[in-house]
Coordinates of C-alpha atoms in Angstrom, one line a residue:
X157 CA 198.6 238.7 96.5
X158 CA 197.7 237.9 99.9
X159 CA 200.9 238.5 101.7
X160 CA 201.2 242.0 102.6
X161 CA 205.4 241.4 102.8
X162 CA 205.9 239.6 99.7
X163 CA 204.1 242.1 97.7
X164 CA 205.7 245.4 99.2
X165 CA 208.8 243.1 98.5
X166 CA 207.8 242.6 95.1
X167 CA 206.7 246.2 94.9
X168 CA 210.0 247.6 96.2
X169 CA 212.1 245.4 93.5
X170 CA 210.3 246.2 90.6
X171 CA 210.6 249.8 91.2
X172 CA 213.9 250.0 91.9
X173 CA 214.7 247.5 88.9
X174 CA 212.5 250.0 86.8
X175 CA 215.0 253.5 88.5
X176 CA 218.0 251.5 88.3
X177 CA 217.4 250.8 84.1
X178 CA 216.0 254.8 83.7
X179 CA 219.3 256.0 85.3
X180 CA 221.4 253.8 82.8
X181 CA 219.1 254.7 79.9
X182 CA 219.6 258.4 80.6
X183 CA 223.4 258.7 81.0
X184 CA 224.1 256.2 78.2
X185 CA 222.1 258.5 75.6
X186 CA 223.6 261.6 77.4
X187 CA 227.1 259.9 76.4
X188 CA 229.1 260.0 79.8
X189 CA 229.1 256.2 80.7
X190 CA 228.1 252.9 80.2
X191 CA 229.3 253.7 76.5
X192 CA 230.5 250.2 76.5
X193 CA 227.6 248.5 77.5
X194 CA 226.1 247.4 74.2
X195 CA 223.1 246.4 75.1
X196 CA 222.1 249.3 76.4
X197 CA 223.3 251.5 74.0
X198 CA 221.6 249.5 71.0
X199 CA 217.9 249.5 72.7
X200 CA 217.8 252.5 74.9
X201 CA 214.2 252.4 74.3
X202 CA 212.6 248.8 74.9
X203 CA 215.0 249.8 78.0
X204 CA 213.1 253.0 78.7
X205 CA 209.6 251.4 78.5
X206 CA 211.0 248.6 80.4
X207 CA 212.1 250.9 83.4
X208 CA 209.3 252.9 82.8
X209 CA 206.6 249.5 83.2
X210 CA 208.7 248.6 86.1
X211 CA 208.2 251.5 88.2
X212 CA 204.3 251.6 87.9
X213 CA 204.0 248.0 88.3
X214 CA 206.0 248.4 91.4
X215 CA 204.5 251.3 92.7
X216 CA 200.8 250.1 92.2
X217 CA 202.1 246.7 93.9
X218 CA 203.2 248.6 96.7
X219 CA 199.6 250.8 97.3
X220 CA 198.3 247.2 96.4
X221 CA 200.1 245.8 99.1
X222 CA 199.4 248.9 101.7
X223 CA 195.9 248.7 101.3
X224 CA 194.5 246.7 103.6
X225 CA 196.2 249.1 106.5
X226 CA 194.0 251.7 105.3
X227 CA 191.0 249.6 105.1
X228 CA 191.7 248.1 108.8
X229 CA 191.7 252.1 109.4
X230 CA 188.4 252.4 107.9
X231 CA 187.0 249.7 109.5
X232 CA 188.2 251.0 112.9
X233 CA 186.8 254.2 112.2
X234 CA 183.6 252.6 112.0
X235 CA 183.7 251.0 115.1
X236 CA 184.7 254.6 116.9
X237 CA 182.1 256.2 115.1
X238 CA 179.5 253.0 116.2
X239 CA 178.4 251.8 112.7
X240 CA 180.1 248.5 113.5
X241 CA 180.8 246.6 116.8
X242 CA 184.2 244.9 115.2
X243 CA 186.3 245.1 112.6
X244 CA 185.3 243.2 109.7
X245 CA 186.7 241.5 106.8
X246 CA 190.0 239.3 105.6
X247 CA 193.5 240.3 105.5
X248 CA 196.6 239.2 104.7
X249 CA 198.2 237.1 107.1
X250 CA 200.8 239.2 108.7
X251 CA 197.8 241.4 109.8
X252 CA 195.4 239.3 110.5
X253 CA 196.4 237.8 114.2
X254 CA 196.0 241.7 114.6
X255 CA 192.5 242.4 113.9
X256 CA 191.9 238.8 115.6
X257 CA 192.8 239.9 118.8
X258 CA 191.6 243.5 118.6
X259 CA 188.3 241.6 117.7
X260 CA 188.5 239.4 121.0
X261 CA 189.3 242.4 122.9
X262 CA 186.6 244.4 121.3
X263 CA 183.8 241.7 122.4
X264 CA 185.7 241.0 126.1
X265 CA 185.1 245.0 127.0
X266 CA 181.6 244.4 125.8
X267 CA 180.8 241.6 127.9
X268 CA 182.4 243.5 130.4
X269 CA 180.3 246.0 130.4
X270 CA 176.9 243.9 130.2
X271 CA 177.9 242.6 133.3
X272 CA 178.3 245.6 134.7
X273 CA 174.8 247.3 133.8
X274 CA 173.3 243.8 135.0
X275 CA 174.4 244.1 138.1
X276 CA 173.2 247.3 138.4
X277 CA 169.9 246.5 137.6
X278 CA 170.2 243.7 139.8
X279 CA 170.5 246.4 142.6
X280 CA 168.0 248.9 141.5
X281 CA 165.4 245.9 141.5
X282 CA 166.4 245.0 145.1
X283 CA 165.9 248.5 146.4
X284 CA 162.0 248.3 145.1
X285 CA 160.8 245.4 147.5
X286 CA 161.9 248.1 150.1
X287 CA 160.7 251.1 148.5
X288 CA 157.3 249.2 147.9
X289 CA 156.9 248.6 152.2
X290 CA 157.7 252.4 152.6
X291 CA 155.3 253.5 150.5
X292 CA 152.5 251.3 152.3
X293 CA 153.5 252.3 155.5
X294 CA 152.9 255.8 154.2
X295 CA 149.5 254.8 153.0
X296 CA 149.0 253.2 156.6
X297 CA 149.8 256.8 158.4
X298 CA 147.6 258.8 156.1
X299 CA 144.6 256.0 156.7
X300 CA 145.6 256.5 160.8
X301 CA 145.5 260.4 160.5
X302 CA 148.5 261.3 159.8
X303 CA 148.7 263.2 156.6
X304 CA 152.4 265.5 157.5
X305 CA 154.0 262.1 158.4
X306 CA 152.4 260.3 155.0
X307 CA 153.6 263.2 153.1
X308 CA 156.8 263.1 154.8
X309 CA 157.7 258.9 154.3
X310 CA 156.2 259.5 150.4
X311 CA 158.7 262.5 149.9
X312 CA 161.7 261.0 150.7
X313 CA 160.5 257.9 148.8
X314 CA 160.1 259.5 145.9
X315 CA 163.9 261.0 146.5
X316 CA 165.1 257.6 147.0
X317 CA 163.2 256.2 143.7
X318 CA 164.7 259.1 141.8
X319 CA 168.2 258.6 142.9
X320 CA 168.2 255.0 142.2
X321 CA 167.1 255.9 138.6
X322 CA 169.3 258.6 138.5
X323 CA 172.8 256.4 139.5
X324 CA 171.3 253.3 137.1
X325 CA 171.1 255.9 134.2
X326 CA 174.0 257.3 135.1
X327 CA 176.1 253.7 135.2
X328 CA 174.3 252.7 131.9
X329 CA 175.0 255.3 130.0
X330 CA 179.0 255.3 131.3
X331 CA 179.0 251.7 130.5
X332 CA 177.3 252.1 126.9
X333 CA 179.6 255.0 126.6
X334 CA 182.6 252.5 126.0
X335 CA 180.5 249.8 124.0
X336 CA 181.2 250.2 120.1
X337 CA 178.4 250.0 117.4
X338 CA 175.7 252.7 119.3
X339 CA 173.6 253.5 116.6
X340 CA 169.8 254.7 117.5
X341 CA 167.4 256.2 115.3
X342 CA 165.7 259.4 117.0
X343 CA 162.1 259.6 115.3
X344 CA 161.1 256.5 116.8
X345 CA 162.0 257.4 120.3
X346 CA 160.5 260.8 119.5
X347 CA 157.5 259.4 118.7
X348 CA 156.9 257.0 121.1
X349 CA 157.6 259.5 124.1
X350 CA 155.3 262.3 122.1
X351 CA 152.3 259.4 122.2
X352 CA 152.6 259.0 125.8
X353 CA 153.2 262.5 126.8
X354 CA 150.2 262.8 125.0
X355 CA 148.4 260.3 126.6
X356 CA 149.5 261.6 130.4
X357 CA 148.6 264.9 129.7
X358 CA 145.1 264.5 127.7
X359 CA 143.5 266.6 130.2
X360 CA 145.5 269.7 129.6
X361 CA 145.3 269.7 126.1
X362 CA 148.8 269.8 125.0
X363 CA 149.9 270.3 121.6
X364 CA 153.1 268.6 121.1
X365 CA 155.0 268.5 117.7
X366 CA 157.9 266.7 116.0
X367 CA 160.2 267.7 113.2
X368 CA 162.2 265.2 113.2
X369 CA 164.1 263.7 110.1
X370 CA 163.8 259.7 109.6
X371 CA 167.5 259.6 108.6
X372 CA 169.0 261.0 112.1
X373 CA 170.3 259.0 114.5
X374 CA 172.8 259.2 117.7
X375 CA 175.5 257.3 118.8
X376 CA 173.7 256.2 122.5
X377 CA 171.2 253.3 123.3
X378 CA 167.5 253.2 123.0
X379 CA 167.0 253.4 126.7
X380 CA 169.5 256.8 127.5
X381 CA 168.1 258.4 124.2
X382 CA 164.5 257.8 126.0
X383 CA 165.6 258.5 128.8
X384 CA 167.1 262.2 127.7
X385 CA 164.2 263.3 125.7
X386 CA 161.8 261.5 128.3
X387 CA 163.5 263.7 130.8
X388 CA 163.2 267.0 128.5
X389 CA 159.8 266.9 127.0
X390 CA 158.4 266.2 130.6
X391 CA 159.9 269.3 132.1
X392 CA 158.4 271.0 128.8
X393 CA 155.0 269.1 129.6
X394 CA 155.1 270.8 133.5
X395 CA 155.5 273.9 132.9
X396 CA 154.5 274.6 128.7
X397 CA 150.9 276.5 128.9
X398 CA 149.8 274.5 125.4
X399 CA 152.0 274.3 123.0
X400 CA 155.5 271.8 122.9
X401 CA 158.0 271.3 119.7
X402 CA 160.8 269.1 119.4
X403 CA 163.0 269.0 116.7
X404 CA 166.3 268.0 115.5
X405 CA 168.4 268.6 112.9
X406 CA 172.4 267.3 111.8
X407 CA 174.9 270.1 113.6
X408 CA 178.5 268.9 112.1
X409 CA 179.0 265.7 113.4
X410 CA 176.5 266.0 116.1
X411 CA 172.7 265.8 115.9
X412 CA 170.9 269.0 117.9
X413 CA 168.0 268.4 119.7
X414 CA 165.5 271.0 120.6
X415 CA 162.7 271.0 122.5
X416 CA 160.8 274.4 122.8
X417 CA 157.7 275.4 125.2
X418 CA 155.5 278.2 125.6
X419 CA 155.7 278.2 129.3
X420 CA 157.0 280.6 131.6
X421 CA 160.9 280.5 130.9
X422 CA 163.4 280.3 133.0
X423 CA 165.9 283.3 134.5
X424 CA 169.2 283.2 132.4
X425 CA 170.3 283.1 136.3
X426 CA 168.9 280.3 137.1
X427 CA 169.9 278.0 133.7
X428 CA 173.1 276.5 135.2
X429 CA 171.8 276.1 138.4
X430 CA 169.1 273.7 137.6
X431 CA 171.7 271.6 135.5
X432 CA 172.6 270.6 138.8
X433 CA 171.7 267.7 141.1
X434 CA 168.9 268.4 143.0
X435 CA 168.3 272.3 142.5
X436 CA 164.6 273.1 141.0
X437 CA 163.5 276.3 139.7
X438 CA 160.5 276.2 141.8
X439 CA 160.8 274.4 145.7
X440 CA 157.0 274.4 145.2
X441 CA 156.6 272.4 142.3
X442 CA 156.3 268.9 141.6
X443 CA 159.8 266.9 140.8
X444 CA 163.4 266.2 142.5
X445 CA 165.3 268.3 140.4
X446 CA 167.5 265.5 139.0
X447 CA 165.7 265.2 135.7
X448 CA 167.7 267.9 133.5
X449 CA 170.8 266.7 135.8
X450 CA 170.5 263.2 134.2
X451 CA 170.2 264.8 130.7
X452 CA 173.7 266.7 131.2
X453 CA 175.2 263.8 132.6
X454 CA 174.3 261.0 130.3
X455 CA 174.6 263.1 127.4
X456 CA 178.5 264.3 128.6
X457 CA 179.2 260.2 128.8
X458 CA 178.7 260.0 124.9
X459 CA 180.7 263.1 124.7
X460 CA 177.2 265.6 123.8
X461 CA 176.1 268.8 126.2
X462 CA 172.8 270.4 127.2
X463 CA 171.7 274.1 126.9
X464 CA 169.2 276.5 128.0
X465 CA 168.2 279.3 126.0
X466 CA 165.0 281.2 125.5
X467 CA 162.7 279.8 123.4
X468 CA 160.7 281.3 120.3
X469 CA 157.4 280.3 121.7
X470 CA 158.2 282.7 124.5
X471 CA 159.3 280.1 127.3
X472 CA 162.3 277.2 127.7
X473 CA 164.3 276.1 124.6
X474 CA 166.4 273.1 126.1
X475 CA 169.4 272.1 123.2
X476 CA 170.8 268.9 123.4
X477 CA 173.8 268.0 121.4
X478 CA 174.8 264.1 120.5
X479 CA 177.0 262.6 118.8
X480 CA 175.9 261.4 115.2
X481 CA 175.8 257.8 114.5

């Protein structure tokens, strides 16, 4: 029955038909009324299995009829949860304008928020023309003689380059952050970023290994999940002394990723400090200090964290939580 008010109707009518002919059943064989209804007093029981039918026909007419609220429920679950980007399937036609327009309303934020990222690319991309001439010009001084001014233009250049990543991951990730259906495997990002980390730092010899399970996977984009673990398993690369390990494994309805070096650590001081923009645990070594920033940041947008804690291959275990897709 398509028509979820007809058959709650139906529902309704049958059971109270089927309460209505138990009640007369029961005080006509218990003798106090209805003694001169014949009918019920000469087939009490076709009466009782008549009530009886009528009750669970009208009760499983009713849950019938109920159901597809609970599967619109599902479904909407699945769009929170990012296994779908809208809710799918046919209703009856009291709820269907419903999931119609929560449908439309679903795709408009999306399209909204498509814009949005575009347009911040189409900024970032503007800002490189200029960033390009600044770095030449810095070429130019060092070629005049003028190494402390080179070294000055390329510093702030590479501030400027890292801040424009910085806001554009930051804007991505808050506008993916409200786009439903995010579901990204992590081995392959984990791989890919191990291969090139790999690659980058042949010379040294780094060891870098994954446990990661094929079935894991977090409720972000591609590009921020890179963009996370990028940002992680570099500042493992800088300071690990040969060995790097990441890993992940399903923490209630999160996914915990850890990646662990044998580097020098870090101060249980200094953890929270470093979370911040800008601050570096050492002013005298390569980086702008907004790489674990962008981590925390991005991560908090799909609702996940970041943690420092010593690691069991004697230097920086950094934990990152995400949500499970």
């Amino acid at each position: 029955m398509r028509s979820l008010r007809l058959a709650i109707l139906v529902g309704a009518g049958l059971w109270t038909l089927g309460l209505l002919a138990a009640w007369a059943v029961l005080l006509t064989l218990n003798h106090r009324v209805f003694m001169s209804v014949a009918v019920v007093h000469a087939y009490p029981h076709s009466l009782g299995v008549l009530a009886i039918g009528s009750m669970l026909v009208g009760f499983a007419m009713v849950r019938a009829g109920l159901k597809p609220l609970n599967e619109i429920r599902r479904r909407l679950a699945d769009v929170q949860s990012g296994r779908a980007r809208q809710v799918l399937g046919e209703y009856p036609s009291e709820v269907q304008p419903l999931v119609r327009d929560l449908n439309g309303l679903l795709a408009h934020q999306e399209q909204a928020v498509s814009r949005a990222v575009a347009k911040a690319g189409d900024l970032a991309h503007g800002l490189k023309t200029p960033l390009a001439v600044l770095s030449q010009e810095a070429e130019r001084a060092a070629g005049r003689g003028q190494p402390e001014l080179a070294a000055a233009i390329g510093e702030q250049v590479e501030r400027m380059r890292r801040q424009i990543e910085y806001h554009l991951a930051h804007a991505r990730a808050a506008a993916s952050g409200a786009t439903p259906g995010l579901h990204c495997p992590v081995r392959p990002s984990a791989e890919g970023l191990a291969r090139t980390l790999r690659r980058l730092h042949a010379d040294r010899g780094l060891a870098i290994a994954l446990d990661v399970p094929a079935e894991l996977a977090v409720r972000c984009p591609r590009e921020d999940l890179d963009e996370m673990l990028g940002n992680l398993l570099d500042n493992a690369c800088k300071w690990a002394r040969g060995r790097i390990r990441l890993s992940a494994e399903p923490a209630g309805g999160d996914v915990a990723l850890v990646v662990d070096d044998d580097g020098p650590g870090l101060a249980p001081a200094m953890r929270a400090a470093v979370l911040q923009r800008g601050v570096r645990a050492d002013e005298a070594a390569p980086g702008s200090g907004f790489g674990l920033a962008i981590v925390g940041e991005i991560a908090a947008v799909y609702g996940g964290a970041i943690a420092l804690e010593t690691s069991p291959l004697g230097g920086l275990r950094a934990r990152l939580t995400l949500p499970s897709a």
